[in-house]
mmCIF file of C-alpha atoms in Angstrom:
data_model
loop_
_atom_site.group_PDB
_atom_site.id
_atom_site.type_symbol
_atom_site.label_atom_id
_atom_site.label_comp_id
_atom_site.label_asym_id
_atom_site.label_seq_id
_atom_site.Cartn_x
_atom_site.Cartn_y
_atom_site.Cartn_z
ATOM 1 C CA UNK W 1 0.000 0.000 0.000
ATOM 2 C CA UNK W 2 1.442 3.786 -1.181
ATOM 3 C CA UNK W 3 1.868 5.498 2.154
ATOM 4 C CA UNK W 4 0.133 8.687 2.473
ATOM 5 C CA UNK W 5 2.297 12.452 3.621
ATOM 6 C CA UNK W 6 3.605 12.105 6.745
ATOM 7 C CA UNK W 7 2.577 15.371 9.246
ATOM 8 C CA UNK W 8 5.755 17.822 8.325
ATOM 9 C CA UNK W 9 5.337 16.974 4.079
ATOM 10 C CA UNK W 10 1.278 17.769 4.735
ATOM 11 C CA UNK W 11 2.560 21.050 6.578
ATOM 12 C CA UNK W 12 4.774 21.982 4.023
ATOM 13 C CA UNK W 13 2.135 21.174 1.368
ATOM 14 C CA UNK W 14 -0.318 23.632 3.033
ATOM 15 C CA UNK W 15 2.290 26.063 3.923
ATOM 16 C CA UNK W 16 3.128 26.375 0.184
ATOM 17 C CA UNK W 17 -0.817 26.235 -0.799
ATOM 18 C CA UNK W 18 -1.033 29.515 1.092
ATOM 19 C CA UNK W 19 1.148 31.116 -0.555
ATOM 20 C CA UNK W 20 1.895 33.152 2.536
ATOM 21 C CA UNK W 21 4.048 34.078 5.672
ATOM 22 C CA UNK W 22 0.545 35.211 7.507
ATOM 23 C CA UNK W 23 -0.697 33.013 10.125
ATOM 24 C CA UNK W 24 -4.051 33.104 9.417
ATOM 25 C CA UNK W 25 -4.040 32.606 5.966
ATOM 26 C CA UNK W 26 -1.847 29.700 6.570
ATOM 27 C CA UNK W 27 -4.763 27.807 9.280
ATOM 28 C CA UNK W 28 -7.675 28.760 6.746
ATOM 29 C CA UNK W 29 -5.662 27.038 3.890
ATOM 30 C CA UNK W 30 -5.346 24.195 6.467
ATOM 31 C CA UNK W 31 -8.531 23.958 7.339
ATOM 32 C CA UNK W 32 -9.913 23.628 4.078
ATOM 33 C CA UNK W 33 -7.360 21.055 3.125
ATOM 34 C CA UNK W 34 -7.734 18.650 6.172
ATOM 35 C CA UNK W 35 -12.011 19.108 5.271
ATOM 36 C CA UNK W 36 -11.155 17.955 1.564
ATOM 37 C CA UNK W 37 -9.219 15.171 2.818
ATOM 38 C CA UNK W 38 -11.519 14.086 5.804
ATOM 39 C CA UNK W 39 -14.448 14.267 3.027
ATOM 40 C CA UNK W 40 -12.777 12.425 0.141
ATOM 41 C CA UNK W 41 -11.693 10.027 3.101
ATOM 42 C CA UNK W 42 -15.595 9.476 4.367
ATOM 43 C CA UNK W 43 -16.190 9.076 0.668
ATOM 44 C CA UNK W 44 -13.624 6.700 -0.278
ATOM 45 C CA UNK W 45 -14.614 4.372 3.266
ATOM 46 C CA UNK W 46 -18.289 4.859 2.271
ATOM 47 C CA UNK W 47 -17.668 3.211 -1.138
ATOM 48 C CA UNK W 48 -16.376 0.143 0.026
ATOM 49 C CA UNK W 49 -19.064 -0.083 2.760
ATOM 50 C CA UNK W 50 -21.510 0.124 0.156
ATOM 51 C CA UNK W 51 -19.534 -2.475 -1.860
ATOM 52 C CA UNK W 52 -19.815 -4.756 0.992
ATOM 53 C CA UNK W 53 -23.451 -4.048 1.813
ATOM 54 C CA UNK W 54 -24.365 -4.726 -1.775
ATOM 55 C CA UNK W 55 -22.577 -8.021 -1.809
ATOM 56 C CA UNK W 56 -25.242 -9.396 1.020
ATOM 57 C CA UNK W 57 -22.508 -8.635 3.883
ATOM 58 C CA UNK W 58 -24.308 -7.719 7.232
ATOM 59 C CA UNK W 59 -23.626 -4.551 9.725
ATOM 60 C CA UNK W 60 -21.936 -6.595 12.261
ATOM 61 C CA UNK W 61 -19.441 -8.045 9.979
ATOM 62 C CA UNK W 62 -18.624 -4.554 8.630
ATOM 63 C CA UNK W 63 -18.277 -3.097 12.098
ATOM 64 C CA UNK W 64 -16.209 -5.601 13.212
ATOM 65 C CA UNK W 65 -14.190 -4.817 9.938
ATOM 66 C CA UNK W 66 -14.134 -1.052 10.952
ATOM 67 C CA UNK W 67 -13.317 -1.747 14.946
ATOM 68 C CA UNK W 68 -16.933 -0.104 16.032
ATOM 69 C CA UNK W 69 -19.909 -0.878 17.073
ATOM 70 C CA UNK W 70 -23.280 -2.160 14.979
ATOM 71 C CA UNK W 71 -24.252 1.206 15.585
ATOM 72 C CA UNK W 72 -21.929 3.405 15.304
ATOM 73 C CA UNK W 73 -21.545 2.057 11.750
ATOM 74 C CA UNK W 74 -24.831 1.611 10.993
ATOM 75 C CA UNK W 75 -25.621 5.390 11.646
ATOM 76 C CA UNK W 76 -22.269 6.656 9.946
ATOM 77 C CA UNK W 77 -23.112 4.832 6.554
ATOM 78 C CA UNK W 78 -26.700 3.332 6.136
ATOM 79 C CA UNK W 79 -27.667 6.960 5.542
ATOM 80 C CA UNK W 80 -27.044 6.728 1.471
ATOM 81 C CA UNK W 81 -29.654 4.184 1.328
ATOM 82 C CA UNK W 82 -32.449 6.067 3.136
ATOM 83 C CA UNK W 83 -31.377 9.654 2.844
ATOM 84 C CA UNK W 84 -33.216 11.752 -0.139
ATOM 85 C CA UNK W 85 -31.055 12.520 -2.747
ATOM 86 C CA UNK W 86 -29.805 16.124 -2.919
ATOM 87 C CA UNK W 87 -29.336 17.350 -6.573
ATOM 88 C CA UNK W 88 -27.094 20.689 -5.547
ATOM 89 C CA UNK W 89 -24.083 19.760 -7.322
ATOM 90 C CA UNK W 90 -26.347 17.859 -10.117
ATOM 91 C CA UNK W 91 -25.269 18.650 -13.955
ATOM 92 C CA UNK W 92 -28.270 19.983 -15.847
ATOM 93 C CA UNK W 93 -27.194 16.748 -18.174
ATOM 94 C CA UNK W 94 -27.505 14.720 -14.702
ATOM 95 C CA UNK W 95 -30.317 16.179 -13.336
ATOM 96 C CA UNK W 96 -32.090 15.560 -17.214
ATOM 97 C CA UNK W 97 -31.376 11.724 -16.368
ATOM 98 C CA UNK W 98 -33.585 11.961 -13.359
ATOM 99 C CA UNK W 99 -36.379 13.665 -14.922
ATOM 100 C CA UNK W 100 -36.389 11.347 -17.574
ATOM 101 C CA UNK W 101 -36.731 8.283 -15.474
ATOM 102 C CA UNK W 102 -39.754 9.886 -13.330
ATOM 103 C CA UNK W 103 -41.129 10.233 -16.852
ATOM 104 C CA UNK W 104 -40.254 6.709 -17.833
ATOM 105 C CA UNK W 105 -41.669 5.273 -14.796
ATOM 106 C CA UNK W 106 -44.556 6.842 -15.589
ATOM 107 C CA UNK W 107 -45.274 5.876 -19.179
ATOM 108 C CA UNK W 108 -44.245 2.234 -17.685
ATOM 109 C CA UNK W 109 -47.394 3.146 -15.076
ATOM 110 C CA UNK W 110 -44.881 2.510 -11.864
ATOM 111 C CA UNK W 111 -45.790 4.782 -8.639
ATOM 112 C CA UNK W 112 -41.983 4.325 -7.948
ATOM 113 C CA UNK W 113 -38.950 5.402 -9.718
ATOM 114 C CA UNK W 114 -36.160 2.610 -9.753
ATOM 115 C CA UNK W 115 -32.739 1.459 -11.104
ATOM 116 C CA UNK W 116 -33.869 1.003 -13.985
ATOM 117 C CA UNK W 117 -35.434 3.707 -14.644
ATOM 118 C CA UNK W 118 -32.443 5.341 -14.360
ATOM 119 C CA UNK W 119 -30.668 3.306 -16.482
ATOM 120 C CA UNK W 120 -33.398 4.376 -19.286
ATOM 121 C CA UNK W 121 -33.395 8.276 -19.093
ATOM 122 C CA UNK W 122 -29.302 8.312 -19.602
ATOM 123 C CA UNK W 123 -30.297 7.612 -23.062
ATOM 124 C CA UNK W 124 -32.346 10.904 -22.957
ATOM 125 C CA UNK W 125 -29.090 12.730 -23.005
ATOM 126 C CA UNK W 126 -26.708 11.063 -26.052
ATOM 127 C CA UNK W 127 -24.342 13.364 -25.356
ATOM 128 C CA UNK W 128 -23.326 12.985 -22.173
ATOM 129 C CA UNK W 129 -20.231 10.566 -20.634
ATOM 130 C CA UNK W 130 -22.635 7.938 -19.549
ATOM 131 C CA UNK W 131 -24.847 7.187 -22.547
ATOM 132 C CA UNK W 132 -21.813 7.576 -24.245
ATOM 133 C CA UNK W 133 -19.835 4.856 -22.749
ATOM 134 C CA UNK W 134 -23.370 2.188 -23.077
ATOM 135 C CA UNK W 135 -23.369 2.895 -26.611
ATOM 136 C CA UNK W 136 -19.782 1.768 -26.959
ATOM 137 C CA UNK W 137 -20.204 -1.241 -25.571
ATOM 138 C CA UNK W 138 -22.997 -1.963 -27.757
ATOM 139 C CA UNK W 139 -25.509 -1.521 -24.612
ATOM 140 C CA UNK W 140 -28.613 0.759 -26.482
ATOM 141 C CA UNK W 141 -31.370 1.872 -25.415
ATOM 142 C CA UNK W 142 -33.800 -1.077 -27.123
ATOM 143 C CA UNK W 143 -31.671 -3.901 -25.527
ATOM 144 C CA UNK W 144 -31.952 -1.893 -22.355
ATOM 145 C CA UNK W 145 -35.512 -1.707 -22.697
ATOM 146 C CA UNK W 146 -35.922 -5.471 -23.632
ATOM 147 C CA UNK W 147 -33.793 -6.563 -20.453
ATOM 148 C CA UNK W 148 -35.906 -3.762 -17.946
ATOM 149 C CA UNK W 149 -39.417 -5.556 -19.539
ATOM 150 C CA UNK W 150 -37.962 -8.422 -18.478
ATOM 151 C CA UNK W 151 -36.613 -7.247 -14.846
ATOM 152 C CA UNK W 152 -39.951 -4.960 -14.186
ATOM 153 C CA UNK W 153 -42.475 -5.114 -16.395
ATOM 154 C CA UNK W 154 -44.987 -2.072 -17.728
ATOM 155 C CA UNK W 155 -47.972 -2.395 -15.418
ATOM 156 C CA UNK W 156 -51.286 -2.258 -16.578
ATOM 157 C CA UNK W 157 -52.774 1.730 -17.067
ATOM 158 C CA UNK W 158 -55.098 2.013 -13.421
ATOM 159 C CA UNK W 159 -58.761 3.776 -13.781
ATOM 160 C CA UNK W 160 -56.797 5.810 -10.717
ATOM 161 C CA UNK W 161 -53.623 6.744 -12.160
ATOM 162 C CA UNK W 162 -51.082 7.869 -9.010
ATOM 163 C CA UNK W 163 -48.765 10.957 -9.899
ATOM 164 C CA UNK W 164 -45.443 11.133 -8.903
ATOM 165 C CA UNK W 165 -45.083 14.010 -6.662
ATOM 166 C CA UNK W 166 -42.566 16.059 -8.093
ATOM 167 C CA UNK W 167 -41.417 17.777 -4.659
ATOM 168 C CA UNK W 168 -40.426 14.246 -3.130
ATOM 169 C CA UNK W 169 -40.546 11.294 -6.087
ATOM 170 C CA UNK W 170 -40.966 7.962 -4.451
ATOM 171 C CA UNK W 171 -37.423 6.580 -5.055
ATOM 172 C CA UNK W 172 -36.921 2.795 -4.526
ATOM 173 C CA UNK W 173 -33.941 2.445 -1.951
ATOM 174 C CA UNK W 174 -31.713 0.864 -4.712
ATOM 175 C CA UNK W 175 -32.443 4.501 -6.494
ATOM 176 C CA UNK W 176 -31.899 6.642 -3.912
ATOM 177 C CA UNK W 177 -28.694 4.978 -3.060
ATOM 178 C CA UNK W 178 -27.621 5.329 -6.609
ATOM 179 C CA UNK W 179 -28.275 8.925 -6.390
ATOM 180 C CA UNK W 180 -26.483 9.522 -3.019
ATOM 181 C CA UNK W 181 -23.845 7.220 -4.244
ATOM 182 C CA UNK W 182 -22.773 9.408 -7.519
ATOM 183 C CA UNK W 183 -21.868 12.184 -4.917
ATOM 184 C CA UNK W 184 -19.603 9.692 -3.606
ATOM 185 C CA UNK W 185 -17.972 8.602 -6.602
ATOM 186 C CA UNK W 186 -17.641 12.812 -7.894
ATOM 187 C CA UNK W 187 -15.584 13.218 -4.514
ATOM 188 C CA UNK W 188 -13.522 9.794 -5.294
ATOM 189 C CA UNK W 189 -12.416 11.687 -8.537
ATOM 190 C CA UNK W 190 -12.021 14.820 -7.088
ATOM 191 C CA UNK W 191 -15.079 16.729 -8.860
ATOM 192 C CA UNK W 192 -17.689 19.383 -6.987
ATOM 193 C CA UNK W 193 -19.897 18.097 -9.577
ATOM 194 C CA UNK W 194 -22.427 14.981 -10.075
ATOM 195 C CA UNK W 195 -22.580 13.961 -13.908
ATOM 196 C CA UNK W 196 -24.066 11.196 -15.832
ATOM 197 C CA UNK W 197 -20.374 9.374 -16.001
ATOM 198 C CA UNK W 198 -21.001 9.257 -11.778
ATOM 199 C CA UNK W 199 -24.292 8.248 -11.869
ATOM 200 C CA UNK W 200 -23.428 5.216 -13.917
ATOM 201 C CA UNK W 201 -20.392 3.815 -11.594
ATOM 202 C CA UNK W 202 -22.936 4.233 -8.542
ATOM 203 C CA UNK W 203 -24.761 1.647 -10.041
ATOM 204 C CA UNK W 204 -22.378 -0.352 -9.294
ATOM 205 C CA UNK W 205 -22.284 -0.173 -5.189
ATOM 206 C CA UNK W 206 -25.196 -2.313 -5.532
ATOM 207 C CA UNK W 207 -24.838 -5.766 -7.417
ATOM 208 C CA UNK W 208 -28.390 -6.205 -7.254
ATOM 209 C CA UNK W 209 -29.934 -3.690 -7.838
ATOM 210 C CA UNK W 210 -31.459 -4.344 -11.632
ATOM 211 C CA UNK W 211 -29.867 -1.512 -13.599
ATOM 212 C CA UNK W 212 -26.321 -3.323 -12.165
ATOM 213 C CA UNK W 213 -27.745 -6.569 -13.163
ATOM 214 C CA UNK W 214 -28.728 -5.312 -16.762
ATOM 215 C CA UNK W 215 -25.136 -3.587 -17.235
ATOM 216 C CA UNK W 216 -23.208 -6.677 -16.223
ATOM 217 C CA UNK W 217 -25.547 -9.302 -18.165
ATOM 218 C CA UNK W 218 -24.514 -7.291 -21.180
ATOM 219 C CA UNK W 219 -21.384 -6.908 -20.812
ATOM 220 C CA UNK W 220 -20.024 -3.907 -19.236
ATOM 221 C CA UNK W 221 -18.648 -4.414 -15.593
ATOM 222 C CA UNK W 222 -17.158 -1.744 -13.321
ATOM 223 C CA UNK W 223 -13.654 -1.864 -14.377
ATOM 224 C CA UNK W 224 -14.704 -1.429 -17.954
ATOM 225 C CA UNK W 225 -16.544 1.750 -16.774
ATOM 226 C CA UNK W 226 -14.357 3.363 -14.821
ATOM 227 C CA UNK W 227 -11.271 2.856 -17.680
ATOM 228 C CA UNK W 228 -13.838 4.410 -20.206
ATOM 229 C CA UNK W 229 -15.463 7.275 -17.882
ATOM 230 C CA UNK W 230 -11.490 7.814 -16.954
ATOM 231 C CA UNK W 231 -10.501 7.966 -20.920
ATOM 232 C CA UNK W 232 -13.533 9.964 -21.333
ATOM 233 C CA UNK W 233 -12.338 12.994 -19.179
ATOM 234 C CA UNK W 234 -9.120 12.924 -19.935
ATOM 235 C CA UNK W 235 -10.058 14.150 -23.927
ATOM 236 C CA UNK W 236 -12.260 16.906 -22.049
ATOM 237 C CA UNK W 237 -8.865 18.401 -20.812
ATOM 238 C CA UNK W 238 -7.198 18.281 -24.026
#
């Protein structure tokens, strides 16, 4: 394992970040650095909690992983599976992908919005990293489609149709850990932003959810992703 900066080359780091002799300058810079570490840290530990989690592993094994107790790391990191997503640092290409699958979920006539659903609406936006990437690998939106008929089938039309309330859509918990999650995988990359390319590598913190099911059965698993996503943003900065 690469050891991380021991305390003086993390003090000389911030001292020459500051750019200055003054005191306070120098705490503020270090202050915002250790908060940038201690939240890419959280986010990087979160990840492979979720990884775990997803793979059927149980809270006490974790904790017992982590040195704490069943609580303690229950309430630290069960959060991003219960917690409503916040869209703040959503791209309007991201945020497009979520209003498309409230709008596919309801042409499908499902009261929730799921995985899948997800999955769907990053077709809505071509352009983007994510739809991008499917398309590559020969994933479209029509054998998408085919597999999600498959997974969660088009209910019949009700003589009571239920709206999705825009103000709180009822995301399954396998959504609204997907949606929490891409925060978590902007941070691992060092972005302040969510895009599409995050959304799709959240999908895989869960391996059952049925958007990760649908990605893998056709062919594109995480390490693929991430090497693509990776190439991907890379060209951006040429």
């Amino acid at each position: 394992m690469t050891p991380g900066p021991d305390l003086q080359q993390l003090i000389n780091t911030i001292k020459t970040d500051a750019g200055s002799d003054d005191e306070l300058e120098q705490l503020a810079t270090a202050a915002a650095t250790i908060s940038e570490l201690t939240t890419t840290g959280d986010a990087a530990l979160g990840f492979f909690v979720d990884r775990a989690r997803g793979s059927g592993k149980s809270w006490v094994e974790i904790s017992a992983v982590l040195g704490v107790s069943k609580q303690a790391a229950h309430k630290r990191f069960a959060d991003s599976w219960t917690a409503r997503p916040a869209f703040e640092r959503y791209t309007q290409r991201a945020r497009s992908v979520v209003q498309a699958a409230a709008d596919i979920a309801r042409a499908r006539n499902h009261d929730f919005i799921g995985t899948e659903h997800l999955l769907l609406g990053m077709y809505k936006e071509p352009g983007a990293i994510a739809a991008k990437v499917l398309v590559k690998h020969g994933i479209t939106d029509e054998s998408v489609l085919r597999a999600v008929d498959v997974e969660s089938p088009a209910a019949e039309p009700s003589t009571e149709p239920k709206e999705l309330d825009a103000e709180n859509p009822p995301y399954t918990r396998r959504a609204a850990h997907v949606l929490q999650g891409a925060v978590g995988e902007a941070l691992t990359l060092g972005h302040n932003y969510v895009g599409t390319e995050h959304l799709l590598l959240a999908f895989y913190r869960d391996q059952a959810g049925i958007a990760t099911k649908i990605l893998l059965d056709q062919g594109l698993d995480e390490s693929a992703a991430w090497t693509d996503i990776r190439a991907a943003l890379e060209g951006f900065k040429k």
